[in-house]
Amino acid sequence: MSDDRIFSDSRSVSALLKQIKEVARGIPATVTFMEVCGTHTHAIGAAGLRRLLPEKIRLVSGPGCPVCVTPVGFLDRAEALAALPETVICTFGDLYRVPSSRGSLERAAAEGCSIQIVYSPRDALEIAAQHPQKRVIFLAVGFETTTPGIVATLAEAEERQLRNFMILPGNKIIPPALEALADDPELRLHGFILPGHVSVITGSDFYSFLASRFHLPAVVTGFTPADILRCVLELCRQVAEGEAKVVNHYGRVVTAKGNGVAQDLVKRYMEPADADWRGLGPIPGSGLALRKEWVHRDALEIPVPLPKTKEPEGCRCGDVLKGLIDPPECHLFNKGCSPDHPVGACMVSSEGSCAAWHRHERRVS
């Protein structure tokens, strides 16, 4: 059987579940593993894996949805920029409906601001090329996976001398957030399910600090049910044997060192900076800022009036993003907050934990 068939074969899934139950017998108490990536959260929900695992194995969501961890202040600034004359804001669709202090980008568009949903930063660049009299600002949100595409667009803007194209930097780096979570005694995590997409760029060696500094097992894995169960099995085995290693179980696309070309491209345009995360707060060195030589592309340099930041009332997205609660433990879940009428970012984004639970797991919540 080929590798691809193994990862989608029901017999492989059944065999892995049997092995997990056997290993779990050697674990004395409940263990909590965090799935860092929002796509993993959706894959786990879609396959019903939480219900199939032994009760002593708890999977919690983490901060791996880039839209969800984008703070309200970023959205406030984007709305303020959108209100400037001859300015077009370009954004991915998920960010469009996330509540801000005053409303949302969707509401700003309804009030007459020029806001366009795009599918890539290059779409925004083409809008800039078609409207040279306007200032086009792309809302740069995402993790290591998304950032190379954004800086490649900046490189193209330089090459084509499109001076009216800018970005509002909101990109973040995953390892500092993992460090903050691993160091938080309130969470009591026993291991991490590491993000497959991000790891394609960073490589698996990037996470070695989790084992060496925090003695936490961590596994890079893919997105099929068998991928995730292999990861859980490895985490359980390490916990049962008192080990802590970073293991790459997604070797068909992730290498130890990652994509060096993409890493070098990002370093040419961006440098680490402090960043604020929804739910996690400010984390030193967890963001990316444009280097000084590219300041003419930086929309943060444009002065705009900003409102006092206001979080959605009653929303517990922050606790969901830290793994402190499961989405149904928020009193707004599936009541005042739903995909049709979202209160918090985690219900808006396609990678959000609340959206995943609403879609796949609310009948068992």
Short mmCIF file of C-alpha atoms in Angstrom, two decimals:
data_model
loop_
_atom_site.label_atom_id
_atom_site.label_comp_id
_atom_site.label_asym_id
_atom_site.label_seq_id
_atom_site.Cartn_x
_atom_site.Cartn_y
_atom_site.Cartn_z
CA MET A 1 0.00 0.00 0.00
CA SER A 2 1.34 3.48 -0.89
CA ASP A 3 1.99 6.09 1.81
CA ASP A 4 -0.94 8.21 0.60
CA ARG A 5 -3.36 5.30 0.95
CA ILE A 6 -2.06 4.50 4.41
CA PHE A 7 -2.97 7.98 5.60
CA SER A 8 -6.59 7.68 4.46
CA ASP A 9 -7.22 3.98 5.04
CA SER A 10 -9.89 3.13 7.64
CA ARG A 11 -8.01 0.00 8.73
CA SER A 12 -4.98 2.16 9.52
CA VAL A 13 -7.18 4.45 11.60
CA SER A 14 -8.66 1.52 13.54
CA ALA A 15 -5.23 0.05 14.17
CA LEU A 16 -3.89 3.38 15.43
CA LEU A 17 -6.84 3.85 17.78
CA LYS A 18 -6.20 0.40 19.21
CA GLN A 19 -2.52 1.23 19.79
CA ILE A 20 -3.41 4.56 21.42
CA LYS A 21 -5.76 2.84 23.87
CA GLU A 22 -3.07 0.34 24.76
CA VAL A 23 -0.42 3.01 25.37
CA ALA A 24 -2.89 5.24 27.26
CA ARG A 25 -3.29 2.51 29.89
CA GLY A 26 0.26 3.31 30.96
CA ILE A 27 -0.53 6.99 31.51
CA PRO A 28 -1.62 7.55 35.13
CA ALA A 29 -3.73 10.70 34.67
CA THR A 30 -5.48 12.81 32.05
CA VAL A 31 -3.10 14.42 29.56
CA THR A 32 -3.75 17.55 27.50
CA PHE A 33 -2.33 17.97 24.01
CA MET A 34 -2.74 21.24 22.14
CA GLU A 35 -3.44 21.26 18.39
CA VAL A 36 -1.73 24.50 17.41
CA CYS A 37 -3.13 24.75 13.89
CA GLY A 38 -6.73 25.70 13.13
CA THR A 39 -6.78 23.29 10.20
CA HIS A 40 -5.95 20.47 12.63
CA THR A 41 -8.89 21.55 14.80
CA HIS A 42 -11.22 21.29 11.81
CA ALA A 43 -9.73 17.94 10.74
CA ILE A 44 -10.14 16.51 14.26
CA GLY A 45 -13.75 17.70 14.41
CA ALA A 46 -14.65 16.52 10.91
CA ALA A 47 -13.36 13.00 11.65
CA GLY A 48 -14.91 12.88 15.14
CA LEU A 49 -11.56 11.98 16.67
CA ARG A 50 -12.25 13.50 20.10
CA ARG A 51 -15.06 11.01 20.65
CA LEU A 52 -12.89 8.07 19.58
CA LEU A 53 -9.93 8.75 21.85
CA PRO A 54 -9.71 7.46 25.45
CA GLU A 55 -11.21 9.88 27.98
CA LYS A 56 -7.84 10.56 29.59
CA ILE A 57 -6.58 12.11 26.33
CA ARG A 58 -7.82 15.69 25.95
CA LEU A 59 -7.20 17.70 22.79
CA VAL A 60 -7.48 21.49 23.08
CA SER A 61 -7.28 24.18 20.44
CA GLY A 62 -4.45 26.68 20.34
CA PRO A 63 -3.60 30.02 18.74
CA GLY A 64 -3.08 28.67 15.23
CA CYS A 65 -5.71 30.73 13.44
CA PRO A 66 -4.01 33.94 12.20
CA VAL A 67 -7.26 35.87 11.89
CA CYS A 68 -8.36 34.83 15.40
CA VAL A 69 -5.18 36.04 17.09
CA THR A 70 -5.19 39.38 15.28
CA PRO A 71 -6.01 41.95 17.98
CA VAL A 72 -8.87 44.42 17.82
CA GLY A 73 -6.39 47.29 17.58
CA PHE A 74 -5.19 46.05 14.17
CA LEU A 75 -8.76 46.10 12.86
CA ASP A 76 -9.33 49.56 14.32
CA ARG A 77 -6.30 50.85 12.44
CA ALA A 78 -7.39 49.16 9.22
CA GLU A 79 -10.80 50.85 9.47
CA ALA A 80 -9.17 54.22 10.14
CA LEU A 81 -6.96 53.79 7.07
CA ALA A 82 -9.99 52.81 5.00
CA ALA A 83 -11.62 56.12 5.89
CA LEU A 84 -8.78 58.11 4.28
CA PRO A 85 -9.45 59.60 0.83
CA GLU A 86 -8.19 57.82 -2.26
CA THR A 87 -7.38 54.71 -0.23
CA VAL A 88 -8.34 51.10 -0.93
CA ILE A 89 -8.03 48.41 1.75
CA CYS A 90 -7.53 44.85 0.47
CA THR A 91 -8.07 41.92 2.81
CA PHE A 92 -8.66 38.19 2.97
CA GLY A 93 -12.33 37.44 3.45
CA ASP A 94 -12.07 36.04 7.00
CA LEU A 95 -10.90 39.38 8.39
CA TYR A 96 -13.80 41.24 6.78
CA ARG A 97 -16.40 40.29 9.40
CA VAL A 98 -14.26 40.16 12.55
CA PRO A 99 -15.67 42.64 15.11
CA SER A 100 -13.62 45.76 15.82
CA SER A 101 -14.11 48.47 18.45
CA ARG A 102 -16.54 50.37 16.22
CA GLY A 103 -18.01 47.64 14.04
CA SER A 104 -16.07 45.72 11.40
CA LEU A 105 -14.51 46.17 7.99
CA GLU A 106 -17.82 44.96 6.56
CA ARG A 107 -19.63 47.79 8.31
CA ALA A 108 -17.00 50.30 7.18
CA ALA A 109 -17.57 49.17 3.59
CA ALA A 110 -21.31 49.62 4.03
CA GLU A 111 -20.63 53.16 5.20
CA GLY A 112 -18.76 53.94 1.98
CA CYS A 113 -15.14 52.98 2.62
CA SER A 114 -13.33 51.25 -0.23
CA ILE A 115 -12.58 47.72 1.00
CA GLN A 116 -12.00 44.81 -1.35
CA ILE A 117 -11.75 41.11 -0.54
CA VAL A 118 -8.85 39.42 -2.31
CA TYR A 119 -7.58 35.85 -2.48
CA SER A 120 -3.88 36.69 -2.46
CA PRO A 121 -1.61 39.69 -1.86
CA ARG A 122 -0.85 39.67 -5.57
CA ASP A 123 -4.54 40.40 -6.27
CA ALA A 124 -4.07 43.57 -4.21
CA LEU A 125 -0.96 44.41 -6.20
CA GLU A 126 -2.93 44.21 -9.45
CA ILE A 127 -5.55 46.56 -7.99
CA ALA A 128 -2.71 48.98 -7.26
CA ALA A 129 -1.49 48.65 -10.85
CA GLN A 130 -4.98 49.35 -12.21
CA HIS A 131 -5.54 52.38 -9.96
CA PRO A 132 -2.24 54.29 -9.77
CA GLN A 133 -4.02 57.39 -8.40
CA LYS A 134 -5.12 55.47 -5.29
CA ARG A 135 -3.18 54.16 -2.29
CA VAL A 136 -3.76 50.40 -2.00
CA ILE A 137 -3.09 48.81 1.42
CA PHE A 138 -3.04 45.03 1.90
CA LEU A 139 -3.82 43.78 5.42
CA ALA A 140 -0.85 41.47 6.00
CA VAL A 141 -2.08 38.85 8.45
CA GLY A 142 -0.72 35.33 8.78
CA PHE A 143 1.99 33.05 10.13
CA GLU A 144 5.19 31.70 8.57
CA THR A 145 3.15 30.03 5.83
CA THR A 146 1.65 33.24 4.50
CA THR A 147 4.49 35.71 4.98
CA PRO A 148 6.71 34.54 2.08
CA GLY A 149 3.90 35.24 -0.40
CA ILE A 150 3.44 38.71 1.04
CA VAL A 151 7.11 39.65 0.82
CA ALA A 152 7.29 38.19 -2.69
CA THR A 153 4.52 40.64 -3.59
CA LEU A 154 6.53 43.47 -2.04
CA ALA A 155 9.49 42.41 -4.16
CA GLU A 156 7.32 42.50 -7.27
CA ALA A 157 5.97 45.92 -6.31
CA GLU A 158 9.56 47.17 -6.10
CA GLU A 159 10.45 45.62 -9.44
CA ARG A 160 7.38 47.13 -11.15
CA GLN A 161 7.86 50.44 -9.29
CA LEU A 162 4.27 50.44 -8.04
CA ARG A 163 4.74 53.10 -5.37
CA ASN A 164 1.06 53.13 -4.37
CA PHE A 165 1.13 49.57 -2.91
CA MET A 166 1.60 49.19 0.86
CA ILE A 167 0.93 46.64 3.58
CA LEU A 168 -0.33 46.95 7.15
CA PRO A 169 2.02 44.47 8.90
CA GLY A 170 0.23 42.03 11.20
CA ASN A 171 2.25 38.87 10.56
CA LYS A 172 3.19 36.67 13.47
CA ILE A 173 5.70 33.94 14.34
CA ILE A 174 4.52 30.73 15.98
CA PRO A 175 7.47 29.65 18.22
CA PRO A 176 7.32 32.63 20.66
CA ALA A 177 3.61 31.92 21.18
CA LEU A 178 4.36 28.24 21.85
CA GLU A 179 7.02 29.32 24.32
CA ALA A 180 4.49 31.53 26.15
CA LEU A 181 1.97 28.67 26.27
CA ALA A 182 4.53 26.09 27.38
CA ASP A 183 5.65 28.42 30.16
CA ASP A 184 2.10 29.09 31.42
CA PRO A 185 1.49 27.01 34.60
CA GLU A 186 -2.26 27.54 34.30
CA LEU A 187 -2.45 25.46 31.13
CA ARG A 188 -0.58 22.31 32.21
CA LEU A 189 0.00 21.08 28.69
CA HIS A 190 1.61 17.68 28.10
CA GLY A 191 2.47 18.04 24.41
CA PHE A 192 1.93 19.86 21.14
CA ILE A 193 0.45 18.80 17.81
CA LEU A 194 2.60 21.07 15.65
CA PRO A 195 1.30 22.81 12.51
CA GLY A 196 2.08 21.07 9.23
CA HIS A 197 1.74 24.11 6.97
CA VAL A 198 3.95 26.40 9.05
CA SER A 199 6.54 23.65 9.40
CA VAL A 200 6.95 23.38 5.63
CA ILE A 201 8.59 26.81 5.84
CA THR A 202 10.30 26.63 9.25
CA GLY A 203 11.34 22.99 9.31
CA SER A 204 10.87 20.65 12.28
CA ASP A 205 14.16 21.62 13.99
CA PHE A 206 12.61 25.02 14.67
CA TYR A 207 10.71 23.59 17.65
CA SER A 208 13.57 21.86 19.45
CA PHE A 209 13.24 24.29 22.38
CA LEU A 210 9.96 22.64 23.41
CA ALA A 211 11.81 19.46 24.34
CA SER A 212 15.09 20.96 25.54
CA ARG A 213 13.70 23.85 27.65
CA PHE A 214 10.21 22.68 28.64
CA HIS A 215 10.52 18.89 28.44
CA LEU A 216 7.38 18.74 26.32
CA PRO A 217 6.86 16.21 23.50
CA ALA A 218 5.88 17.72 20.16
CA VAL A 219 5.05 16.19 16.79
CA VAL A 220 4.78 17.77 13.35
CA THR A 221 2.00 16.07 11.47
CA GLY A 222 -0.37 16.27 8.51
CA PHE A 223 -4.11 16.57 8.31
CA THR A 224 -5.63 13.16 7.59
CA PRO A 225 -7.19 11.20 10.49
CA ALA A 226 -4.30 8.73 10.35
CA ASP A 227 -1.77 11.59 10.42
CA ILE A 228 -3.33 13.03 13.56
CA LEU A 229 -3.70 9.68 15.30
CA ARG A 230 -0.07 8.79 14.57
CA CYS A 231 0.82 12.08 16.23
CA VAL A 232 -1.37 11.38 19.28
CA LEU A 233 0.12 7.90 19.56
CA GLU A 234 3.64 9.33 19.51
CA LEU A 235 2.75 11.95 22.14
CA CYS A 236 1.16 9.31 24.39
CA ARG A 237 4.15 7.01 23.99
CA GLN A 238 6.57 9.79 24.99
CA VAL A 239 4.46 10.77 28.00
CA ALA A 240 4.15 7.15 29.11
CA GLU A 241 7.92 6.66 28.83
CA GLY A 242 8.86 10.04 30.31
CA GLU A 243 10.46 11.25 27.08
CA ALA A 244 10.36 14.66 25.42
CA LYS A 245 11.36 14.86 21.76
CA VAL A 246 10.34 16.80 18.69
CA VAL A 247 9.35 14.29 16.00
CA ASN A 248 8.51 14.94 12.36
CA HIS A 249 5.68 12.67 11.21
CA TYR A 250 4.98 14.81 8.13
CA GLY A 251 8.18 13.95 6.32
CA ARG A 252 6.45 13.76 2.95
CA VAL A 253 6.37 17.60 2.89
CA VAL A 254 8.30 18.87 5.96
CA THR A 255 12.08 18.72 6.27
CA ALA A 256 14.28 19.38 9.29
CA LYS A 257 15.44 22.79 8.05
CA GLY A 258 12.40 23.93 6.07
CA ASN A 259 12.34 26.16 2.99
CA GLY A 260 15.55 28.18 3.04
CA VAL A 261 14.60 30.27 0.00
CA ALA A 262 11.38 31.44 1.66
CA GLN A 263 13.18 32.08 4.96
CA ASP A 264 15.83 34.24 3.24
CA LEU A 265 13.18 36.20 1.33
CA VAL A 266 11.32 37.03 4.55
CA LYS A 267 14.55 38.10 6.28
CA ARG A 268 15.30 40.49 3.41
CA TYR A 269 12.07 42.42 3.97
CA MET A 270 11.08 41.82 7.60
CA GLU A 271 12.59 41.55 11.04
CA PRO A 272 11.26 40.26 14.39
CA ALA A 273 9.21 42.71 16.43
CA ASP A 274 7.04 42.63 19.52
CA ALA A 275 3.41 41.79 18.78
CA ASP A 276 0.08 41.70 20.54
CA TRP A 277 -1.98 38.51 20.30
CA ARG A 278 -5.68 38.21 21.02
CA GLY A 279 -5.94 36.08 24.14
CA LEU A 280 -2.21 35.79 24.74
CA GLY A 281 -1.42 39.52 25.01
CA PRO A 282 1.93 41.08 24.07
CA ILE A 283 4.71 38.58 23.29
CA PRO A 284 8.27 39.85 22.67
CA GLY A 285 9.66 39.01 19.23
CA SER A 286 6.49 37.26 18.07
CA GLY A 287 5.68 39.58 15.17
CA LEU A 288 7.30 40.78 11.97
CA ALA A 289 7.91 44.41 11.03
CA LEU A 290 9.12 45.83 7.73
CA ARG A 291 12.80 46.73 7.71
CA LYS A 292 13.63 50.44 7.53
CA GLU A 293 14.60 50.34 3.85
CA TRP A 294 11.00 49.34 3.01
CA VAL A 295 9.30 51.99 5.16
CA HIS A 296 7.62 53.43 2.04
CA ARG A 297 5.56 50.22 1.95
CA ASP A 298 4.55 50.40 5.62
CA ALA A 299 1.01 51.63 6.34
CA LEU A 300 1.88 51.84 10.05
CA GLU A 301 3.69 55.05 9.11
CA ILE A 302 0.41 56.72 8.10
CA PRO A 303 -1.01 58.73 11.05
CA VAL A 304 -4.68 58.01 11.73
CA PRO A 305 -7.01 58.66 14.68
CA LEU A 306 -7.70 55.47 16.63
CA PRO A 307 -10.59 54.70 19.00
CA LYS A 308 -10.15 53.24 22.47
CA THR A 309 -9.86 49.50 21.94
CA LYS A 310 -13.03 47.64 22.88
CA GLU A 311 -13.30 43.83 22.99
CA PRO A 312 -16.66 42.20 22.13
CA GLU A 313 -18.69 42.00 25.34
CA GLY A 314 -18.96 38.50 26.80
CA CYS A 315 -16.69 36.95 24.16
CA ARG A 316 -14.21 34.32 25.45
CA CYS A 317 -12.15 33.90 22.27
CA GLY A 318 -9.05 34.67 24.32
CA ASP A 319 -9.65 31.70 26.62
CA VAL A 320 -10.37 29.45 23.62
CA LEU A 321 -7.12 30.51 21.93
CA LYS A 322 -5.14 29.63 25.07
CA GLY A 323 -6.79 26.25 25.40
CA LEU A 324 -8.32 27.20 28.75
CA ILE A 325 -11.83 26.29 27.61
CA ASP A 326 -13.50 24.44 24.76
CA PRO A 327 -15.78 26.65 22.63
CA PRO A 328 -19.07 25.32 24.10
CA GLU A 329 -17.92 26.54 27.52
CA CYS A 330 -18.40 30.13 26.32
CA HIS A 331 -21.95 31.15 27.23
CA LEU A 332 -22.34 32.86 23.83
CA PHE A 333 -21.51 29.73 21.83
CA ASN A 334 -24.33 28.83 19.46
CA LYS A 335 -26.58 31.31 21.27
CA GLY A 336 -25.63 34.93 20.81
CA CYS A 337 -22.62 33.88 18.69
CA SER A 338 -22.90 31.80 15.50
CA PRO A 339 -21.34 31.89 12.01
CA ASP A 340 -24.29 33.98 10.80
CA HIS A 341 -23.99 36.42 13.70
CA PRO A 342 -20.44 36.12 15.06
CA VAL A 343 -19.45 37.93 18.22
CA GLY A 344 -15.83 36.81 18.28
CA ALA A 345 -13.10 36.15 15.74
CA CYS A 346 -13.00 32.40 16.48
CA MET A 347 -16.53 32.05 15.12
CA VAL A 348 -15.80 34.15 12.01
CA SER A 349 -12.67 32.62 10.60
CA SER A 350 -12.73 29.44 8.56
CA GLU A 351 -9.83 28.25 10.74
CA GLY A 352 -11.42 29.36 14.01
CA SER A 353 -11.99 26.87 16.82
CA CYS A 354 -15.54 28.03 17.53
CA ALA A 355 -16.44 27.75 13.85
CA ALA A 356 -14.98 24.22 13.80
CA TRP A 357 -16.93 23.12 16.89
CA HIS A 358 -20.11 24.75 15.56
CA ARG A 359 -19.76 22.89 12.27
CA HIS A 360 -18.55 19.50 13.43
CA GLU A 361 -19.08 18.96 17.16
CA ARG A 362 -21.96 20.97 18.56
CA ARG A 363 -24.28 17.93 18.71
CA VAL A 364 -21.98 16.30 21.21
CA SER A 365 -21.18 19.45 23.15
#
